[in-house]
Amino acid sequence: MNTPRYGVTTRKKVESIRMKSSQRYKCPRCKTFSMKRISSGLWKCKKCGLVVASDAYSMSVEKI
Ligand SMILES: [Zn+2]
């Protein structure tokens, strides 16, 4: 039996990285968790279309 090249451990790692970068944040305009990272430092609200510039991998909008 062949050992799979990409085991469960690797898959879990990739998943956690993807979860972090695709995490949703609260939109300061419509107050829904629809903010998604569209590129490095740019976040866009899927609901109202608001674009916010922030950190590359996190967002501090909720604190404002
Ligand atoms: Zn919004």
PDB file of N, CA and C in Angstrom, residues 12-52:
ATOM      1  N   LYS A  12      -4.307  19.592   7.133  1.00  0.00           N
ATOM      2  CA  LYS A  12      -4.804  20.387   8.258  1.00  0.00           C
ATOM      3  C   LYS A  12      -4.088  21.721   8.344  1.00  0.00           C
ATOM      4  N   LYS A  13      -2.781  21.701   8.076  1.00  0.00           N
ATOM      5  CA  LYS A  13      -1.982  22.926   8.108  1.00  0.00           C
ATOM      6  C   LYS A  13      -2.486  23.913   7.062  1.00  0.00           C
ATOM      7  N   VAL A  14      -2.656  23.416   5.853  1.00  0.00           N
ATOM      8  CA  VAL A  14      -3.119  24.264   4.762  1.00  0.00           C
ATOM      9  C   VAL A  14      -4.483  24.851   5.089  1.00  0.00           C
ATOM     10  N   GLU A  15      -5.339  24.015   5.674  1.00  0.00           N
ATOM     11  CA  GLU A  15      -6.674  24.461   6.020  1.00  0.00           C
ATOM     12  C   GLU A  15      -6.655  25.614   7.021  1.00  0.00           C
ATOM     13  N   SER A  16      -5.780  25.502   8.040  1.00  0.00           N
ATOM     14  CA  SER A  16      -5.731  26.537   9.065  1.00  0.00           C
ATOM     15  C   SER A  16      -5.206  27.843   8.500  1.00  0.00           C
ATOM     16  N   ILE A  17      -4.270  27.755   7.564  1.00  0.00           N
ATOM     17  CA  ILE A  17      -3.755  28.970   6.929  1.00  0.00           C
ATOM     18  C   ILE A  17      -4.857  29.621   6.103  1.00  0.00           C
ATOM     19  N   ARG A  18      -5.586  28.787   5.377  1.00  0.00           N
ATOM     20  CA  ARG A  18      -6.652  29.306   4.533  1.00  0.00           C
ATOM     21  C   ARG A  18      -7.753  29.947   5.392  1.00  0.00           C
ATOM     22  N   MET A  19      -8.039  29.330   6.527  1.00  0.00           N
ATOM     23  CA  MET A  19      -9.058  29.855   7.435  1.00  0.00           C
ATOM     24  C   MET A  19      -8.701  31.254   7.911  1.00  0.00           C
ATOM     25  N   LYS A  20      -7.417  31.444   8.238  1.00  0.00           N
ATOM     26  CA  LYS A  20      -6.957  32.734   8.738  1.00  0.00           C
ATOM     27  C   LYS A  20      -7.120  33.828   7.693  1.00  0.00           C
ATOM     28  N   SER A  21      -6.704  33.556   6.475  1.00  0.00           N
ATOM     29  CA  SER A  21      -6.709  34.592   5.453  1.00  0.00           C
ATOM     30  C   SER A  21      -8.097  34.837   4.883  1.00  0.00           C
ATOM     31  N   SER A  22      -9.001  33.868   5.055  1.00  0.00           N
ATOM     32  CA  SER A  22     -10.333  34.059   4.497  1.00  0.00           C
ATOM     33  C   SER A  22     -11.356  34.324   5.604  1.00  0.00           C
ATOM     34  N   GLN A  23     -10.848  34.651   6.769  1.00  0.00           N
ATOM     35  CA  GLN A  23     -11.727  34.942   7.894  1.00  0.00           C
ATOM     36  C   GLN A  23     -12.560  36.197   7.594  1.00  0.00           C
ATOM     37  N   ARG A  24     -13.768  36.198   8.074  1.00  0.00           N
ATOM     38  CA  ARG A  24     -14.624  37.350   7.808  1.00  0.00           C
ATOM     39  C   ARG A  24     -14.596  38.336   8.969  1.00  0.00           C
ATOM     40  N   TYR A  25     -14.688  39.576   8.617  1.00  0.00           N
ATOM     41  CA  TYR A  25     -14.641  40.620   9.632  1.00  0.00           C
ATOM     42  C   TYR A  25     -15.866  41.501   9.542  1.00  0.00           C
ATOM     43  N   LYS A  26     -16.101  42.215  10.597  1.00  0.00           N
ATOM     44  CA  LYS A  26     -17.301  43.035  10.678  1.00  0.00           C
ATOM     45  C   LYS A  26     -17.157  44.304   9.837  1.00  0.00           C
ATOM     46  N   CYS A  27     -18.160  44.582   9.053  1.00  0.00           N
ATOM     47  CA  CYS A  27     -18.162  45.776   8.225  1.00  0.00           C
ATOM     48  C   CYS A  27     -18.569  46.981   9.080  1.00  0.00           C
ATOM     49  N   PRO A  28     -17.774  48.057   9.030  1.00  0.00           N
ATOM     50  CA  PRO A  28     -18.088  49.236   9.837  1.00  0.00           C
ATOM     51  C   PRO A  28     -19.321  49.987   9.343  1.00  0.00           C
ATOM     52  N   ARG A  29     -19.744  49.727   8.133  1.00  0.00           N
ATOM     53  CA  ARG A  29     -20.900  50.438   7.579  1.00  0.00           C
ATOM     54  C   ARG A  29     -22.211  49.701   7.830  1.00  0.00           C
ATOM     55  N   CYS A  30     -22.273  48.422   7.428  1.00  0.00           N
ATOM     56  CA  CYS A  30     -23.551  47.711   7.544  1.00  0.00           C
ATOM     57  C   CYS A  30     -23.581  46.727   8.716  1.00  0.00           C
ATOM     58  N   LYS A  31     -22.459  46.654   9.484  1.00  0.00           N
ATOM     59  CA  LYS A  31     -22.386  45.861  10.718  1.00  0.00           C
ATOM     60  C   LYS A  31     -22.607  44.367  10.515  1.00  0.00           C
ATOM     61  N   THR A  32     -22.365  43.871   9.323  1.00  0.00           N
ATOM     62  CA  THR A  32     -22.461  42.437   9.101  1.00  0.00           C
ATOM     63  C   THR A  32     -21.058  41.865   8.906  1.00  0.00           C
ATOM     64  N   PHE A  33     -20.903  40.592   9.209  1.00  0.00           N
ATOM     65  CA  PHE A  33     -19.590  39.971   9.050  1.00  0.00           C
ATOM     66  C   PHE A  33     -19.398  39.528   7.611  1.00  0.00           C
ATOM     67  N   SER A  34     -19.277  40.487   6.731  1.00  0.00           N
ATOM     68  CA  SER A  34     -19.152  40.186   5.312  1.00  0.00           C
ATOM     69  C   SER A  34     -17.871  40.722   4.710  1.00  0.00           C
ATOM     70  N   MET A  35     -16.968  41.228   5.569  1.00  0.00           N
ATOM     71  CA  MET A  35     -15.714  41.747   5.048  1.00  0.00           C
ATOM     72  C   MET A  35     -14.804  40.601   4.647  1.00  0.00           C
ATOM     73  N   LYS A  36     -14.329  40.618   3.432  1.00  0.00           N
ATOM     74  CA  LYS A  36     -13.419  39.584   2.967  1.00  0.00           C
ATOM     75  C   LYS A  36     -12.191  40.221   2.346  1.00  0.00           C
ATOM     76  N   ARG A  37     -11.036  39.573   2.541  1.00  0.00           N
ATOM     77  CA  ARG A  37      -9.783  40.078   1.992  1.00  0.00           C
ATOM     78  C   ARG A  37      -9.792  39.886   0.477  1.00  0.00           C
ATOM     79  N   ILE A  38      -9.665  40.991  -0.268  1.00  0.00           N
ATOM     80  CA  ILE A  38      -9.641  40.848  -1.725  1.00  0.00           C
ATOM     81  C   ILE A  38      -8.216  40.870  -2.253  1.00  0.00           C
ATOM     82  N   SER A  39      -7.317  41.556  -1.543  1.00  0.00           N
ATOM     83  CA  SER A  39      -5.892  41.501  -1.861  1.00  0.00           C
ATOM     84  C   SER A  39      -5.128  41.955  -0.634  1.00  0.00           C
ATOM     85  N   SER A  40      -3.811  41.969  -0.723  1.00  0.00           N
ATOM     86  CA  SER A  40      -2.998  42.306   0.437  1.00  0.00           C
ATOM     87  C   SER A  40      -3.348  43.694   0.975  1.00  0.00           C
ATOM     88  N   GLY A  41      -3.922  43.719   2.173  1.00  0.00           N
ATOM     89  CA  GLY A  41      -4.249  44.989   2.809  1.00  0.00           C
ATOM     90  C   GLY A  41      -5.564  45.604   2.365  1.00  0.00           C
ATOM     91  N   LEU A  42      -6.283  44.906   1.504  1.00  0.00           N
ATOM     92  CA  LEU A  42      -7.574  45.444   1.050  1.00  0.00           C
ATOM     93  C   LEU A  42      -8.703  44.504   1.438  1.00  0.00           C
ATOM     94  N   TRP A  43      -9.723  45.047   2.063  1.00  0.00           N
ATOM     95  CA  TRP A  43     -10.876  44.268   2.505  1.00  0.00           C
ATOM     96  C   TRP A  43     -12.142  44.834   1.871  1.00  0.00           C
ATOM     97  N   LYS A  44     -13.005  43.949   1.441  1.00  0.00           N
ATOM     98  CA  LYS A  44     -14.243  44.400   0.807  1.00  0.00           C
ATOM     99  C   LYS A  44     -15.442  43.743   1.454  1.00  0.00           C
ATOM    100  N   CYS A  45     -16.479  44.544   1.667  1.00  0.00           N
ATOM    101  CA  CYS A  45     -17.721  44.024   2.221  1.00  0.00           C
ATOM    102  C   CYS A  45     -18.564  43.457   1.096  1.00  0.00           C
ATOM    103  N   LYS A  46     -18.959  42.187   1.270  1.00  0.00           N
ATOM    104  CA  LYS A  46     -19.754  41.529   0.235  1.00  0.00           C
ATOM    105  C   LYS A  46     -21.171  42.074   0.198  1.00  0.00           C
ATOM    106  N   LYS A  47     -21.586  42.647   1.311  1.00  0.00           N
ATOM    107  CA  LYS A  47     -22.973  43.099   1.416  1.00  0.00           C
ATOM    108  C   LYS A  47     -23.169  44.504   0.830  1.00  0.00           C
ATOM    109  N   CYS A  48     -22.359  45.471   1.297  1.00  0.00           N
ATOM    110  CA  CYS A  48     -22.572  46.851   0.848  1.00  0.00           C
ATOM    111  C   CYS A  48     -21.483  47.338  -0.101  1.00  0.00           C
ATOM    112  N   GLY A  49     -20.415  46.550  -0.292  1.00  0.00           N
ATOM    113  CA  GLY A  49     -19.398  46.907  -1.265  1.00  0.00           C
ATOM    114  C   GLY A  49     -18.325  47.849  -0.749  1.00  0.00           C
ATOM    115  N   LEU A  50     -18.338  48.127   0.551  1.00  0.00           N
ATOM    116  CA  LEU A  50     -17.345  49.011   1.151  1.00  0.00           C
ATOM    117  C   LEU A  50     -15.952  48.386   1.096  1.00  0.00           C
ATOM    118  N   VAL A  51     -14.963  49.159   0.643  1.00  0.00           N
ATOM    119  CA  VAL A  51     -13.588  48.675   0.578  1.00  0.00           C
ATOM    120  C   VAL A  51     -12.758  49.406   1.621  1.00  0.00           C
ATOM    121  N   VAL A  52     -12.052  48.619   2.451  1.00  0.00           N
ATOM    122  CA  VAL A  52     -11.250  49.187   3.528  1.00  0.00           C
ATOM    123  C   VAL A  52      -9.801  48.732   3.385  1.00  0.00           C
TER     124      VAL A  52
END
